[in-house]
Amino acid sequence: MRGLQKRRPGQWITMIGFCVAMEVILARFLSLHTWNLKIGFSFLPVAAAALWGGPLAGGITGALGDLIGALLFPVGAYFPGFTLSSFLDGAVYGWFFRKGTGKRQILLAVLVVQVFISLLLNTFWLTVLFQVPWKDLATLRLFQCAAGIVIKFLLLSLVLPVLKKHLVPLGK
């Protein structure tokens, strides 16, 4: 994993801490929440951490952001399944961004996050929490996931090349 080789512990902790703080702010204060829908930009610091430090850094940022946000600024009851999903989001971004941040890598990462984690896994977590049939809930969430694919792809296509130029890679 790119982020674990030749890392400077202080640099790594500082970057993860900054990205977690940004994730919490974007997720808890600058996003829209309903019981089955979340619209916001908290994926950006998770993707930035994944770009900078690889799958583990992205996963830790996503998981800590969800956990800290849920503990300090709860939107509903804490559910660990969403923390797992948040970890997987960051890890997926990091895994796909290992080979670069071209349009193909961004699109594949966004598709995996939106279809497999958001639509399938998070919908399952919601069915566990609210006892709603998965099929009914998935139908409601299809639009959110489709819109998320477009929005995340466009934003990451704009933001990641800029970040790649200005972030200092680990080990340098």
Rosetta silent file (secondary structure, phi, psi, omega in degrees, C-alpha in Angstrom):
SEQUENCE: MRGLQKRRPGQWITMIGFCVAMEVILARFLSLHTWNLKIGFSFLPVAAAALWGGPLAGGITGALGDLIGALLFPVGAYFPGFTLSSFLDGAVYGWFFRKGTGKRQILLAVLVVQVFISLLLNTFWLTVLFQVPWKDLATLRLFQCAAGIVIKFLLLSLVLPVLKKHLVPLGK
SCORE:     score description
SCORE:     0.000 S_00000001
   1 L     0.000  126.865 -175.156    0.000    0.000    0.000 S_00000001
   2 H   -53.712  -43.122 -172.890    1.431    3.274   -1.140 S_00000001
   3 H   -71.962  -16.791 -176.313    0.492    5.192    2.004 S_00000001
   4 H   -97.470  -13.724 -179.935    2.255    2.869    4.436 S_00000001
   5 L   -86.191  134.817  175.881    5.683    2.764    2.807 S_00000001
   6 L    54.049   32.161 -178.327    8.216    5.383    3.897 S_00000001
   7 L   -81.122  151.014  171.931    5.589    7.307    5.786 S_00000001
   8 L  -100.278  116.312 -173.666    6.374   10.002    8.258 S_00000001
   9 H   -54.063  -42.909 -179.624    4.078    9.370   11.226 S_00000001
  10 H   -64.801  -41.014  179.045    3.544   13.054   12.022 S_00000001
  11 H   -66.253  -42.131 -178.697    2.782   13.919    8.424 S_00000001
  12 H   -64.843  -48.488 -179.192    0.430   10.949    8.061 S_00000001
  13 H   -63.348  -40.553  179.651   -1.485   11.695   11.281 S_00000001
  14 H   -63.110  -45.768 -179.198   -1.746   15.395   10.409 S_00000001
  15 H   -65.893  -43.804  178.621   -3.155   14.717    6.938 S_00000001
  16 H   -63.276  -43.853  179.019   -5.620   12.109    8.181 S_00000001
  17 H   -60.359  -43.132  178.359   -6.685   14.432   11.025 S_00000001
  18 H   -63.695  -45.336 -179.184   -7.257   17.326    8.638 S_00000001
  19 H   -66.320  -37.643  177.104   -9.269   15.151    6.233 S_00000001
  20 H   -63.692  -45.336  179.005  -11.335   13.679    9.087 S_00000001
  21 H   -59.746  -43.483  178.391  -12.119   17.181   10.360 S_00000001
  22 H   -64.944  -39.125  178.892  -13.171   18.281    6.883 S_00000001
  23 H   -62.266  -44.445  179.918  -15.291   15.146    6.465 S_00000001
  24 H   -62.720  -45.697  179.981  -17.104   15.809    9.759 S_00000001
  25 H   -61.993  -48.034 -178.801  -17.759   19.449    8.864 S_00000001
  26 H   -66.865  -38.008 -177.212  -19.005   18.634    5.375 S_00000001
  27 H   -76.506  -38.622 -171.599  -21.104   15.650    6.514 S_00000001
  28 H   -95.607  -25.209 -175.214  -22.673   17.133    9.635 S_00000001
  29 L  -117.089  -22.142 -175.390  -23.036   20.838    8.852 S_00000001
  30 L  -123.604   39.584  177.839  -23.028   21.221    5.075 S_00000001
  31 L  -144.558  165.168  179.834  -25.191   18.349    3.882 S_00000001
  32 E  -103.938  129.699 -179.842  -28.831   17.331    3.691 S_00000001
  33 E  -123.471  134.518  164.471  -30.003   14.345    5.761 S_00000001
  34 L  -129.597 -179.164 -176.253  -33.246   12.418    5.784 S_00000001
  35 L   -64.553  -25.416 -177.565  -33.850    8.953    7.179 S_00000001
  36 L  -127.453   11.934 -172.880  -32.914    7.294    3.878 S_00000001
  37 L  -145.070  138.901  174.697  -30.986    9.980    1.992 S_00000001
  38 E  -138.651  124.367  178.538  -27.769   11.948    2.433 S_00000001
  39 E  -123.266  123.075 -179.868  -26.626   14.595   -0.012 S_00000001
  40 L  -177.207 -171.091 -175.481  -23.321   16.347    0.541 S_00000001
  41 L  -118.065   20.553 -177.283  -19.657   16.666   -0.302 S_00000001
  42 L   -68.204  -10.560  176.916  -18.079   14.700    2.542 S_00000001
  43 H   -72.304  -21.500 -176.198  -16.686   12.233   -0.003 S_00000001
  44 H   -64.850  -49.779  177.281  -14.129   14.836   -1.141 S_00000001
  45 H   -67.404  -27.904  176.460  -11.798   14.734    1.908 S_00000001
  46 H   -66.831  -45.082  177.944  -12.134   10.939    1.993 S_00000001
  47 H   -65.660  -36.891  178.101  -11.068   10.758   -1.663 S_00000001
  48 H   -63.991  -44.094  177.700   -8.247   13.257   -0.980 S_00000001
  49 H   -63.212  -39.185  178.707   -6.930   11.100    1.869 S_00000001
  50 H   -65.905  -40.183  177.447   -7.197    8.024   -0.364 S_00000001
  51 H   -63.656  -43.964 -175.357   -5.298    9.790   -3.133 S_00000001
  52 H   -74.243  -43.551 -171.036   -2.605   10.939   -0.724 S_00000001
  53 H  -121.070    3.232  177.269   -2.200    7.864    1.439 S_00000001
  54 H    90.526 -172.200 -174.785   -3.823    4.930   -0.323 S_00000001
  55 H   -59.549  -40.150 -178.504   -6.675    2.609    0.663 S_00000001
  56 H   -66.896  -43.892  178.675   -5.887    2.512    4.376 S_00000001
  57 H   -63.007  -42.263  177.156   -5.705    6.301    4.706 S_00000001
  58 H   -63.984  -43.122  179.861   -8.961    6.676    2.786 S_00000001
  59 H   -65.292  -44.314  178.741  -10.645    3.981    4.849 S_00000001
  60 H   -63.184  -42.227  179.319   -9.470    5.397    8.174 S_00000001
  61 H   -61.353  -46.175  179.021  -10.598    8.875    7.157 S_00000001
  62 H   -62.803  -46.624 -177.221  -14.046    7.634    6.186 S_00000001
  63 H   -67.400  -47.165  179.404  -14.501    5.491    9.295 S_00000001
  64 H   -65.127  -38.520  177.572  -13.188    8.072   11.778 S_00000001
  65 H   -60.688  -43.386  178.694  -15.208   10.816   10.125 S_00000001
  66 H   -66.745  -45.987 -177.397  -18.381    8.765   10.480 S_00000001
  67 H   -64.679  -49.431 -179.493  -17.620    7.691   14.048 S_00000001
  68 H   -65.274  -42.651  177.987  -16.584   11.134   15.325 S_00000001
  69 H   -61.243  -41.176 -179.512  -19.445   12.817   13.503 S_00000001
  70 H   -68.808  -35.296 -179.078  -21.957   10.365   14.940 S_00000001
  71 H   -76.837  -41.834 -175.783  -20.624   10.769   18.477 S_00000001
  72 H   -87.624  -34.092 -175.639  -20.251   14.561   18.508 S_00000001
  73 L  -135.729   67.741 -174.366  -23.054   15.614   16.157 S_00000001
  74 L   -64.978  140.406  174.812  -25.579   12.770   15.923 S_00000001
  75 L  -102.224  -26.843  177.555  -28.182   12.856   13.172 S_00000001
  76 L  -161.063 -163.019  177.607  -29.839    9.661   14.386 S_00000001
  77 L   -67.779  142.444  176.949  -28.877    6.556   16.305 S_00000001
  78 L   -70.293  136.418  176.870  -25.304    5.370   15.741 S_00000001
  79 L  -135.411  119.066 -174.370  -25.110    2.245   13.607 S_00000001
  80 H   -64.963  -19.998  177.781  -21.702    0.572   13.034 S_00000001
  81 H   -60.480  -36.788  178.966  -22.698   -0.710    9.593 S_00000001
  82 H   -70.791  -29.840  175.173  -22.453    2.828    8.221 S_00000001
  83 H   -66.707  -41.303  175.371  -18.965    3.167    9.727 S_00000001
  84 H   -61.033  -44.918  178.301  -17.966    0.013    7.854 S_00000001
  85 H   -60.333  -40.553  179.520  -19.462    1.460    4.665 S_00000001
  86 H   -65.108  -39.286  175.184  -17.535    4.695    5.214 S_00000001
  87 H   -61.687  -46.305 -178.846  -14.309    2.728    5.640 S_00000001
  88 H   -63.260  -37.806  176.117  -15.027    0.799    2.448 S_00000001
  89 H   -54.157  -53.880 -178.105  -15.750    4.037    0.536 S_00000001
  90 H   -64.096  -39.497  179.590  -12.296    5.398    1.352 S_00000001
  91 H   -65.443  -39.032  178.679  -10.578    2.081    0.750 S_00000001
  92 H   -64.208  -46.562  177.582  -12.222    1.740   -2.678 S_00000001
  93 H   -57.413  -47.099 -179.486  -11.114    5.246   -3.676 S_00000001
  94 H   -62.226  -38.759 -179.676   -7.583    4.477   -2.511 S_00000001
  95 H   -66.119  -43.918 -179.424   -7.476    1.183   -4.333 S_00000001
  96 H   -73.149  -31.217 -177.083   -8.603    2.685   -7.644 S_00000001
  97 H   -82.208   -3.142  176.830   -6.422    5.795   -7.317 S_00000001
  98 L   -60.033  -34.274 -176.307   -3.240    3.699   -6.868 S_00000001
  99 L   -94.797    4.607  179.294   -2.914    3.572  -10.649 S_00000001
 100 L   126.343  179.140 -178.216   -3.720    7.240  -11.200 S_00000001
 101 L  -124.775   42.675  174.712   -6.650    9.586  -11.336 S_00000001
 102 L   -72.994  170.337 -178.326   -7.674    9.366  -14.951 S_00000001
 103 H   -56.188  -38.876 -178.542  -11.305    9.468  -15.961 S_00000001
 104 H   -64.643  -47.184  179.748  -11.476    5.677  -16.048 S_00000001
 105 H   -63.063  -41.690  179.502  -10.153    5.201  -12.484 S_00000001
 106 H   -63.647  -47.190 -179.049  -12.449    7.912  -11.163 S_00000001
 107 H   -61.876  -44.855  179.780  -15.490    6.470  -12.925 S_00000001
 108 H   -63.443  -42.971  178.590  -14.773    2.911  -11.753 S_00000001
 109 H   -61.346  -46.372 -179.534  -14.220    4.055   -8.161 S_00000001
 110 H   -63.921  -41.899  178.645  -17.427    6.086   -8.168 S_00000001
 111 H   -61.566  -44.896  179.780  -19.416    3.224   -9.702 S_00000001
 112 H   -64.069  -45.830 -179.755  -18.200    0.735   -7.099 S_00000001
 113 H   -62.531  -47.020 -174.981  -18.870    3.164   -4.222 S_00000001
 114 H   -73.361  -41.585 -176.363  -22.303    4.190   -5.470 S_00000001
 115 H   -81.473  -52.666 -172.607  -23.612    0.818   -6.652 S_00000001
 116 H   -81.779  -37.821 -177.500  -22.071   -1.679   -4.269 S_00000001
 117 H   -91.924  -52.884 -176.297  -21.651    0.363   -1.110 S_00000001
 118 H   -71.434  -55.066 -175.480  -24.311    3.080   -1.277 S_00000001
 119 H   -71.448  -50.850 -174.763  -27.097    1.322   -3.148 S_00000001
 120 H   -81.398  -58.410 -173.403  -26.610   -2.281   -2.025 S_00000001
 121 H   -71.795  -48.754 -179.326  -24.837   -2.211    1.348 S_00000001
 122 H   -65.666  -33.038  175.257  -26.218    1.030    2.812 S_00000001
 123 H   -65.085  -38.695  175.323  -29.715    0.110    1.687 S_00000001
 124 H   -60.930  -45.487  178.906  -29.279   -3.167    3.531 S_00000001
 125 H   -58.999  -39.931  179.454  -28.195   -1.277    6.671 S_00000001
 126 H   -66.568  -35.751  177.627  -31.310    0.898    6.398 S_00000001
 127 H   -67.017  -35.238  177.037  -33.540   -2.173    6.097 S_00000001
 128 H   -65.595  -43.802 -177.497  -31.969   -3.563    9.265 S_00000001
 129 H   -70.791  -43.486 -169.863  -32.539   -0.284   11.109 S_00000001
 130 H  -110.497    2.365  176.942  -36.026    0.597    9.885 S_00000001
 131 L    55.719   38.489  177.259  -37.543   -2.795    8.980 S_00000001
 132 L  -101.848  139.299  178.450  -38.431   -1.605    5.466 S_00000001
 133 L   -57.744  135.017 -175.814  -38.323   -4.150    2.627 S_00000001
 134 H   -56.274  -45.018 -176.254  -34.999   -3.900    0.785 S_00000001
 135 H   -60.524  -43.341  179.184  -36.612   -3.833   -2.662 S_00000001
 136 H   -64.212  -44.057 -179.103  -38.879   -0.902   -1.775 S_00000001
 137 H   -69.218  -39.735  179.363  -36.041    1.081   -0.236 S_00000001
 138 H   -62.229  -38.924  177.804  -33.637    0.310   -3.083 S_00000001
 139 H   -61.151  -41.605  177.773  -36.172    1.622   -5.574 S_00000001
 140 H   -65.583  -34.336 -174.525  -36.355    4.901   -3.646 S_00000001
 141 H   -87.214   -7.412 -179.915  -32.572    5.149   -3.457 S_00000001
 142 H   -57.718  -44.621 -179.316  -31.895    4.476   -7.151 S_00000001
 143 H   -62.833  -44.260  178.686  -32.245    8.155   -8.071 S_00000001
 144 H   -58.245  -44.324 -178.123  -29.892    9.244   -5.288 S_00000001
 145 H   -68.964  -39.661  178.136  -27.285    6.745   -6.414 S_00000001
 146 H   -64.620  -45.176  177.698  -27.622    7.638  -10.101 S_00000001
 147 H   -63.913  -38.012  178.628  -27.311   11.345   -9.309 S_00000001
 148 H   -62.174  -37.089  178.176  -24.381   10.542   -7.012 S_00000001
 149 H   -60.408  -48.612 -177.962  -22.532    8.814   -9.830 S_00000001
 150 H   -65.130  -49.712 -176.006  -22.759   11.886  -12.050 S_00000001
 151 H   -65.223  -46.873 -178.987  -21.998   14.437   -9.325 S_00000001
 152 H   -65.284  -40.351  178.430  -19.122   12.509   -7.748 S_00000001
 153 H   -61.690  -47.525 -178.641  -17.558   11.738  -11.111 S_00000001
 154 H   -64.612  -46.742 -178.792  -17.692   15.373  -12.212 S_00000001
 155 H   -65.801  -43.717  179.175  -16.433   16.802   -8.915 S_00000001
 156 H   -66.902  -33.554  176.836  -13.645   14.262   -8.500 S_00000001
 157 H   -64.788  -30.621  177.744  -12.603   14.799  -12.131 S_00000001
 158 H   -83.886  -41.491 -171.621  -12.202   18.500  -11.355 S_00000001
 159 H   -82.787  -42.102 -173.764  -10.727   18.287   -7.856 S_00000001
 160 H   -62.158  -41.225  177.065   -8.320   15.338   -7.983 S_00000001
 161 H   -61.038  -36.352  178.001   -5.980   16.694  -10.683 S_00000001
 162 H   -67.431  -45.892  178.595   -5.604   19.910   -8.662 S_00000001
 163 H   -61.744  -40.452 -178.359   -4.970   17.979   -5.449 S_00000001
 164 H   -60.864  -34.839  178.908   -2.488   15.713   -7.185 S_00000001
 165 H   -71.987  -33.686 -170.502   -0.429   18.750   -8.197 S_00000001
 166 H  -103.999  -15.174  178.720   -0.437   20.331   -4.741 S_00000001
 167 L   -80.403  137.980  175.221   -0.313   17.437   -2.278 S_00000001
 168 L   -84.715  118.951 -178.328    3.112   16.380   -1.112 S_00000001
 169 L   -64.417  156.709  176.695    3.316   12.612   -1.559 S_00000001
 170 L   -62.491  145.715  174.275    4.338   10.464    1.398 S_00000001
 171 L    84.914    4.134 -179.926    8.020    9.789    1.793 S_00000001
 172 L  -115.513    0.000    0.000    9.257   13.004    0.128 S_00000001
